[in-house]
mmCIF file of C-alpha atoms in Angstrom:
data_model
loop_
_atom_site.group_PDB
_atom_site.id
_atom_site.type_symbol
_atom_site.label_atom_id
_atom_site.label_comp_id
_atom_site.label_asym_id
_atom_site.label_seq_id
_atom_site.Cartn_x
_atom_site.Cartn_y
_atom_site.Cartn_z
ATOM 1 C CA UNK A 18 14.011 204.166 -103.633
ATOM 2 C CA UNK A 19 11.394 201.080 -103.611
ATOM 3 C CA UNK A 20 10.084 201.830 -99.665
ATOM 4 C CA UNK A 21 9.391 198.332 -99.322
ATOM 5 C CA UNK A 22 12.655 197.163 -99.661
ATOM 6 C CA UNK A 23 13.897 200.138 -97.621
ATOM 7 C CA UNK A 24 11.130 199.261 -94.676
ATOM 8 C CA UNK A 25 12.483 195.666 -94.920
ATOM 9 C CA UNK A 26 16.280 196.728 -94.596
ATOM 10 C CA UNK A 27 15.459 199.239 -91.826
ATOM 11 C CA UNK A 28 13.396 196.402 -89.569
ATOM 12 C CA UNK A 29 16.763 194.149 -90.162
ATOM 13 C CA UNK A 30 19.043 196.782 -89.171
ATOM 14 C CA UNK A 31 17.302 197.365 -86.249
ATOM 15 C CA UNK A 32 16.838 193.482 -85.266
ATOM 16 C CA UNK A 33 20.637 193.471 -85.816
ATOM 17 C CA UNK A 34 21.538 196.127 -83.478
ATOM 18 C CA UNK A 35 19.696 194.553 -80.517
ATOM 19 C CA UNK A 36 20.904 191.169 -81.116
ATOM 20 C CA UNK A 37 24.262 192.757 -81.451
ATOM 21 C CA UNK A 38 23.673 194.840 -78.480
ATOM 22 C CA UNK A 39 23.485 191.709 -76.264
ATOM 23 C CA UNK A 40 25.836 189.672 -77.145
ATOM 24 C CA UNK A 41 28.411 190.721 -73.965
ATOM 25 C CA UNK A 42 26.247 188.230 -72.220
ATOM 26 C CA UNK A 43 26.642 185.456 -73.769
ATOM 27 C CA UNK A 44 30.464 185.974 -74.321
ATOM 28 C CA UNK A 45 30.719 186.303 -70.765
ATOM 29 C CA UNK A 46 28.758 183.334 -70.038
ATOM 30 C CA UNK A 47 31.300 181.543 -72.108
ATOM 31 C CA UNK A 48 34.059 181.908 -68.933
ATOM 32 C CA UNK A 49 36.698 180.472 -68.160
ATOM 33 C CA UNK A 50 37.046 179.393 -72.039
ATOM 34 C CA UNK A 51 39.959 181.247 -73.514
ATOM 35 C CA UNK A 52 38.840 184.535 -75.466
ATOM 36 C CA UNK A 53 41.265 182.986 -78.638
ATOM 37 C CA UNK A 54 39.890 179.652 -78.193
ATOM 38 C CA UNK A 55 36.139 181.208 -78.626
ATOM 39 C CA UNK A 56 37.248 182.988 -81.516
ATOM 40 C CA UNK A 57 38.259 180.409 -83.481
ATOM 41 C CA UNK A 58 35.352 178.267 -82.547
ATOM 42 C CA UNK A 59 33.154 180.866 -83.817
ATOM 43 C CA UNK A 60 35.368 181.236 -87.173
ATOM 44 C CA UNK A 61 34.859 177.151 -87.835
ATOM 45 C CA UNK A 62 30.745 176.986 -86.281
ATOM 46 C CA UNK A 63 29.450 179.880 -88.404
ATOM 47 C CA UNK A 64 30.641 178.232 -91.576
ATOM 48 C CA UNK A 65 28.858 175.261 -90.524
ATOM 49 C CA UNK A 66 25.344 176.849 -89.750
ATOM 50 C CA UNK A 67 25.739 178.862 -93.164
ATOM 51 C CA UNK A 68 26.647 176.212 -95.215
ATOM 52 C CA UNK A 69 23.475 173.889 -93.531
ATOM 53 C CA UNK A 70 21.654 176.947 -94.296
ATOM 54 C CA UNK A 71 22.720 177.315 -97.903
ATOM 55 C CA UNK A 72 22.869 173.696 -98.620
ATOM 56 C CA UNK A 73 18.456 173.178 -97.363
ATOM 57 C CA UNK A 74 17.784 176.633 -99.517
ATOM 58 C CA UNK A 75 19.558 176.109 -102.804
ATOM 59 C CA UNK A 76 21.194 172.563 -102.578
ATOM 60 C CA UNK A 77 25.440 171.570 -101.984
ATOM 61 C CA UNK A 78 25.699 172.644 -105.664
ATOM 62 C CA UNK A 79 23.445 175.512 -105.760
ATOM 63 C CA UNK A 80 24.974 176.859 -102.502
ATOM 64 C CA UNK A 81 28.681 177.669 -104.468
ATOM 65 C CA UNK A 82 26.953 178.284 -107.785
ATOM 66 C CA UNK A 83 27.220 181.481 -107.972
ATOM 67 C CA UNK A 84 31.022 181.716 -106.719
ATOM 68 C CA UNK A 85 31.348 178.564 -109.042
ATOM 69 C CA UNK A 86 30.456 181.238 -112.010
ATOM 70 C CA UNK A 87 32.085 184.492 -110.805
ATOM 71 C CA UNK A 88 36.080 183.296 -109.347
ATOM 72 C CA UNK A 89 36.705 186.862 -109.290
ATOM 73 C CA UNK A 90 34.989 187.583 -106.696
ATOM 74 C CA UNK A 91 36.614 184.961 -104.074
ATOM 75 C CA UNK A 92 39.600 187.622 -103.503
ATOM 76 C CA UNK A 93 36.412 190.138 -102.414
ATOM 77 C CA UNK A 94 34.787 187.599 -100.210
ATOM 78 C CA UNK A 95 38.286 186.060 -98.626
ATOM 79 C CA UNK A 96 38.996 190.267 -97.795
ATOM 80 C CA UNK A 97 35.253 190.125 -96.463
ATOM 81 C CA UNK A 98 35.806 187.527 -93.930
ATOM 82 C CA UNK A 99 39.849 188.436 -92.589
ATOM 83 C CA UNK A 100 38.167 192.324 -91.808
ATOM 84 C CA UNK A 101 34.944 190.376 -90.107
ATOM 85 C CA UNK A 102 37.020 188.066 -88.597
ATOM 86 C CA UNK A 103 39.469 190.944 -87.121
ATOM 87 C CA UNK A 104 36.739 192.757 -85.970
ATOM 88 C CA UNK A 105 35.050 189.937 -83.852
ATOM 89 C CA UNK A 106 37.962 189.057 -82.992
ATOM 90 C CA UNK A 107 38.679 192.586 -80.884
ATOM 91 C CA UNK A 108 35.178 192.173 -80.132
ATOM 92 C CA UNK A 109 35.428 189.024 -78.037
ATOM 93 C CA UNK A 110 38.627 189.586 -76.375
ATOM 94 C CA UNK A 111 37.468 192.711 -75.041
ATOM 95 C CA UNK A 112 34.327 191.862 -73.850
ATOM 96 C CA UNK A 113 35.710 188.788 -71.730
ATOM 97 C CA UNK A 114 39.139 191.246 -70.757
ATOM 98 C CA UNK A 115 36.305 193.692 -68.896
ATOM 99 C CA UNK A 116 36.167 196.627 -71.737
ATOM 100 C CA UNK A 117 32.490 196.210 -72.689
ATOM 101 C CA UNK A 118 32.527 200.078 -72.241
ATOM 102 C CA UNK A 119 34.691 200.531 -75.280
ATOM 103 C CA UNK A 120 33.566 198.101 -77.368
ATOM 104 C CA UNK A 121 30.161 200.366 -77.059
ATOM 105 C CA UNK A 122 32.783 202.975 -77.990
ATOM 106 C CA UNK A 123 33.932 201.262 -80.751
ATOM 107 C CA UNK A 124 30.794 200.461 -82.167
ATOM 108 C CA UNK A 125 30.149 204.378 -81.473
ATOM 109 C CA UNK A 126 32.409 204.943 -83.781
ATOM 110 C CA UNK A 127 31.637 202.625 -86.626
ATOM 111 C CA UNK A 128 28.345 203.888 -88.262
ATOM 112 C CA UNK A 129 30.581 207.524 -88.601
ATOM 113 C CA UNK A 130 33.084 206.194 -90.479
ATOM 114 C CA UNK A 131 30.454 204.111 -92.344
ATOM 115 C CA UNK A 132 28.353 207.628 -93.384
ATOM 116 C CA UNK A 133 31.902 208.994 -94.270
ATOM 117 C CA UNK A 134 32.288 206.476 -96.854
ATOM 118 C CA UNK A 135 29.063 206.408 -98.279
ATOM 119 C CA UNK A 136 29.807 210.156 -98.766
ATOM 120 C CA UNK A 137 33.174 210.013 -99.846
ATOM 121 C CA UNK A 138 33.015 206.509 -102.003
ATOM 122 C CA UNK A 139 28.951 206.118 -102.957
ATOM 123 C CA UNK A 140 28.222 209.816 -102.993
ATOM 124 C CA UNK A 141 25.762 208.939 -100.600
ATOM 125 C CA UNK A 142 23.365 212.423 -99.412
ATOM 126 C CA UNK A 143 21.987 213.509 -96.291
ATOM 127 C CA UNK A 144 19.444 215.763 -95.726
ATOM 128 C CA UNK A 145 19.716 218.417 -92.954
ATOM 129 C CA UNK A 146 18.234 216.562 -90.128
ATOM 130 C CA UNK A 147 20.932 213.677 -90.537
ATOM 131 C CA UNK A 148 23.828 216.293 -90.816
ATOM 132 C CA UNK A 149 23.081 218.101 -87.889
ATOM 133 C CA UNK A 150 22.304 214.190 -86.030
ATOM 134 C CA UNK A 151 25.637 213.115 -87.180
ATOM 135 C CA UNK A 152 27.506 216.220 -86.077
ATOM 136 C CA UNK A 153 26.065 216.054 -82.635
ATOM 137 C CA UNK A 154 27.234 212.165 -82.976
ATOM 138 C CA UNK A 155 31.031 213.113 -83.607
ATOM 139 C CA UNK A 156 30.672 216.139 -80.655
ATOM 140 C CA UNK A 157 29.406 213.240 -78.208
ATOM 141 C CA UNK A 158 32.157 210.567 -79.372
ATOM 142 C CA UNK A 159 34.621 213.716 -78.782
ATOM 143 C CA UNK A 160 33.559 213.725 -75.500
ATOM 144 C CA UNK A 161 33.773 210.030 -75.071
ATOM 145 C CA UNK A 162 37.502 210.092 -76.263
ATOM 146 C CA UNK A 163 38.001 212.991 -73.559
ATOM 147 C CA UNK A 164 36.378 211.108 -70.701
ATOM 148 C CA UNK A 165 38.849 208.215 -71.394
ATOM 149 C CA UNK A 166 41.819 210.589 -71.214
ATOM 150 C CA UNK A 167 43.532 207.848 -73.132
ATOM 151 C CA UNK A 168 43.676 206.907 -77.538
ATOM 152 C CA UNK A 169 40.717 203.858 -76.976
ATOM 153 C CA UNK A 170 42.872 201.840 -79.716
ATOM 154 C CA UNK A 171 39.565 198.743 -79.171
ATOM 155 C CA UNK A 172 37.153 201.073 -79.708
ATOM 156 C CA UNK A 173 39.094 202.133 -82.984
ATOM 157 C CA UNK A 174 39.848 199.106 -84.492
ATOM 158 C CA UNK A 175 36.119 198.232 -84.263
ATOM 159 C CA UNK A 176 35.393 201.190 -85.528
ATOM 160 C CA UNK A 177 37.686 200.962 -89.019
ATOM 161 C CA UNK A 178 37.408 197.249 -89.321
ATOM 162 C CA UNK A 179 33.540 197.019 -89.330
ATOM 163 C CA UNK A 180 33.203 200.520 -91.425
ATOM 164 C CA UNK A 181 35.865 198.573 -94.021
ATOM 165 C CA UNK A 182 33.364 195.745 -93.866
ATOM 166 C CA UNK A 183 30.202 197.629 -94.740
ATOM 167 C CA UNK A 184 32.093 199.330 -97.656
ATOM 168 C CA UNK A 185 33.037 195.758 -99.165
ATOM 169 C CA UNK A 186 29.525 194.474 -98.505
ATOM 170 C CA UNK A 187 28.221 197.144 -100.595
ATOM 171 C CA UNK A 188 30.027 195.425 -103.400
ATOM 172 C CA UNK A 189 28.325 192.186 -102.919
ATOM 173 C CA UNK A 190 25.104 191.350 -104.621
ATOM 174 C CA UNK A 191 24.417 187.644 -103.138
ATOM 175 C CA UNK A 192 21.756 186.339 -100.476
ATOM 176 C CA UNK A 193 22.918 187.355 -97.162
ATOM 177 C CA UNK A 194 23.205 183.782 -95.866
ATOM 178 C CA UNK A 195 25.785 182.828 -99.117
ATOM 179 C CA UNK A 196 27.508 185.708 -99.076
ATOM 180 C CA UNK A 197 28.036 185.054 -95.361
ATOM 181 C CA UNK A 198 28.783 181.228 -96.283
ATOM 182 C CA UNK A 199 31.803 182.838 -98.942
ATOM 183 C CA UNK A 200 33.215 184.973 -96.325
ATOM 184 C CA UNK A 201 33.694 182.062 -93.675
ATOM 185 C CA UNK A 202 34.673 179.107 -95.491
ATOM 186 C CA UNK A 203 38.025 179.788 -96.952
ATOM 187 C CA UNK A 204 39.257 180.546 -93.119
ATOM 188 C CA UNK A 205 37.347 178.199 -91.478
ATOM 189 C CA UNK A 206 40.498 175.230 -92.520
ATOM 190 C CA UNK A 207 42.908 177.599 -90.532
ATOM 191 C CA UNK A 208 40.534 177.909 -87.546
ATOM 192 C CA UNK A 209 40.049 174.033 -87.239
ATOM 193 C CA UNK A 210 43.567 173.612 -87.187
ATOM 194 C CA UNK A 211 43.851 176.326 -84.512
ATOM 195 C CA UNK A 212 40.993 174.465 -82.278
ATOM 196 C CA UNK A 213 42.904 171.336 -82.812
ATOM 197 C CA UNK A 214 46.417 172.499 -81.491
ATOM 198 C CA UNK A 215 44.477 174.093 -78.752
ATOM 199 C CA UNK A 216 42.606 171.029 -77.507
ATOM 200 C CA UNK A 217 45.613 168.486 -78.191
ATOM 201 C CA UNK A 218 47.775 171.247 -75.755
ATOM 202 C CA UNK A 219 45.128 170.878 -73.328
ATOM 203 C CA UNK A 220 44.549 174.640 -73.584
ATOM 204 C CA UNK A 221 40.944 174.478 -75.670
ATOM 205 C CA UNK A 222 37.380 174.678 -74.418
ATOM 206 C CA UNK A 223 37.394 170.598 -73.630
ATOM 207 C CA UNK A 224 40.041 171.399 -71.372
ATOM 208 C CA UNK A 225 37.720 173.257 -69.120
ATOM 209 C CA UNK A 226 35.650 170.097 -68.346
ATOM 210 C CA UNK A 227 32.472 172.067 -67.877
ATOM 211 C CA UNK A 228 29.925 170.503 -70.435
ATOM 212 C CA UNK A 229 27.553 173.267 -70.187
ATOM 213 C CA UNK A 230 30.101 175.828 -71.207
ATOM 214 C CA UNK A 231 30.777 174.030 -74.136
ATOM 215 C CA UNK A 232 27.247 173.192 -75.172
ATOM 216 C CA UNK A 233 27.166 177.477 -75.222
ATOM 217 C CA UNK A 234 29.785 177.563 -77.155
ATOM 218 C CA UNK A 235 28.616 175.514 -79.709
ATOM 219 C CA UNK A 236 25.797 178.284 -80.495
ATOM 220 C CA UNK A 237 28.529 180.559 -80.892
ATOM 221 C CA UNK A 238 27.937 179.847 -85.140
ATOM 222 C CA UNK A 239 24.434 181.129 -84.446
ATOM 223 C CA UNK A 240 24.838 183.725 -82.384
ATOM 224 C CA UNK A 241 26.683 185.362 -84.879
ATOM 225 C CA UNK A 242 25.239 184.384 -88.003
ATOM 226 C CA UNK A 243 22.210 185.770 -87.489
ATOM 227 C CA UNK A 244 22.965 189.814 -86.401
ATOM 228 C CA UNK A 245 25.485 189.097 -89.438
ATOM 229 C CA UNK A 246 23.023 187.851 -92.012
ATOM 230 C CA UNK A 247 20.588 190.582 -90.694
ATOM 231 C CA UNK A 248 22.917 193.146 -91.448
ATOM 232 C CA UNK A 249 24.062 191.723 -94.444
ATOM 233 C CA UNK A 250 20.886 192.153 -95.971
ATOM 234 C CA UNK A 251 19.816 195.267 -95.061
ATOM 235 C CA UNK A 252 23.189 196.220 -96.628
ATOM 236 C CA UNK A 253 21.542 195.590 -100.001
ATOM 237 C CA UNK A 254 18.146 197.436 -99.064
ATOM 238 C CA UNK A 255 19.876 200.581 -97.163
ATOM 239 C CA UNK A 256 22.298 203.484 -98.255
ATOM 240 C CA UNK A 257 25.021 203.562 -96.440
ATOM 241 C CA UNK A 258 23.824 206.690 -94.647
ATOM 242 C CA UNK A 259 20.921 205.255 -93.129
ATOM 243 C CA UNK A 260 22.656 201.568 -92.447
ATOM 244 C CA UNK A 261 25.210 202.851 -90.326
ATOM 245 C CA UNK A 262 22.911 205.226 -87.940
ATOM 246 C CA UNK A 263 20.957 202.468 -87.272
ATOM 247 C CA UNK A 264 24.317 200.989 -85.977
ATOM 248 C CA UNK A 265 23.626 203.323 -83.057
ATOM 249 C CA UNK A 266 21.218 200.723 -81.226
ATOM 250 C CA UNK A 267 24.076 197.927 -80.314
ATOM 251 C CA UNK A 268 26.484 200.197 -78.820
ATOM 252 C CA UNK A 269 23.579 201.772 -76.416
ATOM 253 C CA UNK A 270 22.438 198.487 -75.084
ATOM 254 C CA UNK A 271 26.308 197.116 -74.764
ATOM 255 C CA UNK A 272 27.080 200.671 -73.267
ATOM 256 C CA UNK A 273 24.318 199.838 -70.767
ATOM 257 C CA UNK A 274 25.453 196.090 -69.771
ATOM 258 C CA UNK A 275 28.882 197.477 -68.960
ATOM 259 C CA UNK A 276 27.463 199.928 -66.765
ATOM 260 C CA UNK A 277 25.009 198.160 -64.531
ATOM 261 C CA UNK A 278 25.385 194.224 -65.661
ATOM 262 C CA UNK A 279 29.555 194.148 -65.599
ATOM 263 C CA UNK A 280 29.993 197.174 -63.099
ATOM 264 C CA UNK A 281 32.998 198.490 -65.183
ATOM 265 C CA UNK A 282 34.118 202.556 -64.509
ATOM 266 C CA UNK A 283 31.148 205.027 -65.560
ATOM 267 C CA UNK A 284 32.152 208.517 -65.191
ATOM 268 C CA UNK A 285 29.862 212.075 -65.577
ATOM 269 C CA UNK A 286 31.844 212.848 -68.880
ATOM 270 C CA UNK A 287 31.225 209.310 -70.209
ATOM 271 C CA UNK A 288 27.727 209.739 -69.333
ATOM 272 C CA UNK A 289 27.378 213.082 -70.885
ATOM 273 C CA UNK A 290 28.315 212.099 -74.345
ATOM 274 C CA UNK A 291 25.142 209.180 -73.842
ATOM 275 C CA UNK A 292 22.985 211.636 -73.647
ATOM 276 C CA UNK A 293 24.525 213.914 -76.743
ATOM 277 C CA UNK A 294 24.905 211.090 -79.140
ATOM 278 C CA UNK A 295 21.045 209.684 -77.932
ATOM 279 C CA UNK A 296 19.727 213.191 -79.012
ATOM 280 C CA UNK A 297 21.508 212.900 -82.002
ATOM 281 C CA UNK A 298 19.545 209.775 -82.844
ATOM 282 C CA UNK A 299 16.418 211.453 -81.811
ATOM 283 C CA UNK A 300 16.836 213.836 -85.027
ATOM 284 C CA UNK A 301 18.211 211.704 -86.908
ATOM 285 C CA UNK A 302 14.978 209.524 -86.175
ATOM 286 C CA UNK A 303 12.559 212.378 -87.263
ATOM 287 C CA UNK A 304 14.568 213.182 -90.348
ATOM 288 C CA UNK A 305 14.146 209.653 -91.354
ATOM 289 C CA UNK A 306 10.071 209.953 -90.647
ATOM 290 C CA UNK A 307 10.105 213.137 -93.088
ATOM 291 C CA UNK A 308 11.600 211.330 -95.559
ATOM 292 C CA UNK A 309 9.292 208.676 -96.165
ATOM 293 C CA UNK A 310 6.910 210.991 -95.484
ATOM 294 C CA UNK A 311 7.622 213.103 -98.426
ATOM 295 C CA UNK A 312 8.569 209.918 -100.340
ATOM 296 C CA UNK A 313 5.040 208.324 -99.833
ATOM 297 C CA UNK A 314 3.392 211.464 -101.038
ATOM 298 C CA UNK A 315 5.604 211.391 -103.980
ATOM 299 C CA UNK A 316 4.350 208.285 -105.006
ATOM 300 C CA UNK A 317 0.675 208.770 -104.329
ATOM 301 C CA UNK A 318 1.624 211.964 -106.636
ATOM 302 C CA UNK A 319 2.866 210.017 -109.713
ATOM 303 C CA UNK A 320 -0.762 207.532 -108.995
ATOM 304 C CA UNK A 321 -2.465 209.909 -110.047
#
């Protein structure tokens, strides 16, 4: 593995997961703008900012070059952006219906099924240390599911849709940004029409009449096409393993807001599977030092 690119993908993933992490807030700021109306908003923004983005790096023409030369792919990208789009779309709703909790849970959930199918589909290996973090992962998500006394159907469907995504990204071989500008721009037509019936039924974000709310909103493109791009390329640098532990960080800080920010139901159960999954990171985080450890010495081996 080249450790420079792996260094690089690691520092994204872990940008990505704080950015990620915090992004309750600014949903919430966005009230009383409907959840649905925000949503498609975001869909119709982020294709803006990544085609701006694509068009001052490689040009209009350079930007769909490469989808120009390989059509096949569009079906893989259009499936890329309906499973992102799903999964935001959960997102969202539930943070501005008061389940910030479970969208932690969700998000819990995700980098497990992610390290499942880097196993299953990649045959992806982890070494001891990253076993033993992930098992004390899936005891502490166990207890999570308990505590809720309930099937947490949000914190599933973020779970699936997001591990889906990762396992289609691993397919895709572009620049973060036009990979991101592939997945967006073939639904971005449906969400303008959406915004439009919206705002013509007096039922969009206009309709609100606060100007400040929509100026947010309008940052909505950025605010999630950077944590996207982020983890889009660290995709390309990380296995699959590795990517999705990482995922740990954005759950713990949105697991935090909807504790003491939002005030939503905390109970000693809940709590207890924090703490579990937090020391399964811990290993998990000194497995990862012994590997580049022993990696580094490797290579100082074959110097000489």
């Amino acid at each position: 593995m080249n450790q420079k690119n792996y260094r690089v993908g690691l520092l994204s993933a872990l940008c990505c997961g704080m950015i990620w992490g915090l992004l309750p807030v600014y949903w919430n700021a966005l009230k009383p703008i409907d959840s649905f109306v925000i949503i498609f908003y975001r869909m119709v923004l982020m294709a803006l900012v990544c085609f701006i983005a694509c068009a001052v790096r490689y040009g209009v023409k350079g930007a769909f070059q490469p989808l120009i030369e390989n059509k096949r792919k569009i079906l893989v990208y259009i499936a890329a952006g309906v499973v992102i789009t799903l999964n935001w779309s959960i997102y969202i709703w539930a943070v501005n219906a008061g389940f910030v909790i479970q969208t932690s849970m969700g998000y819990f959930l995700e980098p497990l099924i992610v390290c499942l199918f880097g196993m299953i589909f990649y045959k992806e290996r982890a070494n001891g240390w990253k076993k033993f973090s992930l098992i004390l992962a899936v005891i502490g998500l166990l207890i999570m599911i308990i505590g809720y006394r309930q099937l947490p159907m949000i914190a599933i469907g973020l779970g699936l849709t997001f591990a889906v995504y990762s396992a289609i990204k691993k397919s895709v071989f572009l620049s973060p940004i036009q990979s991101l500008l592939y997945e967006t721009i073939f639904l971005a037509p449906v969400a303008l029409g959406f915004i439009f019936y919206f705002e013509l039924n007096g039922n969009g974000a206009i309709a609100v009449g606060d100007a400040g709310k929509f100026c947010l909103l309008l940052l909505a493109g950025l605010a999630t096409a950077i944590p996207l791009g982020l983890f889009s390329f660290a995709a390309n640098k990380l296995p699959l393993i590795t990517l999705g532990l990482t995922e740990y960080i954005s759950p713990s800080i949105s697991l935090l807001l909807g504790i003491f920010l939002f005030r939503e139901p905390f109970d000693g159960v809940q709590f207890c599977a924090f703490v579990v999954i937090w020391i399964g990171l811990a290993f998990f985080t000194y497995g990862e030092v012994k590997e580049i450890r022993n990696s580094r010495q490797e290579d100082i081996g074959d110097e000489e």
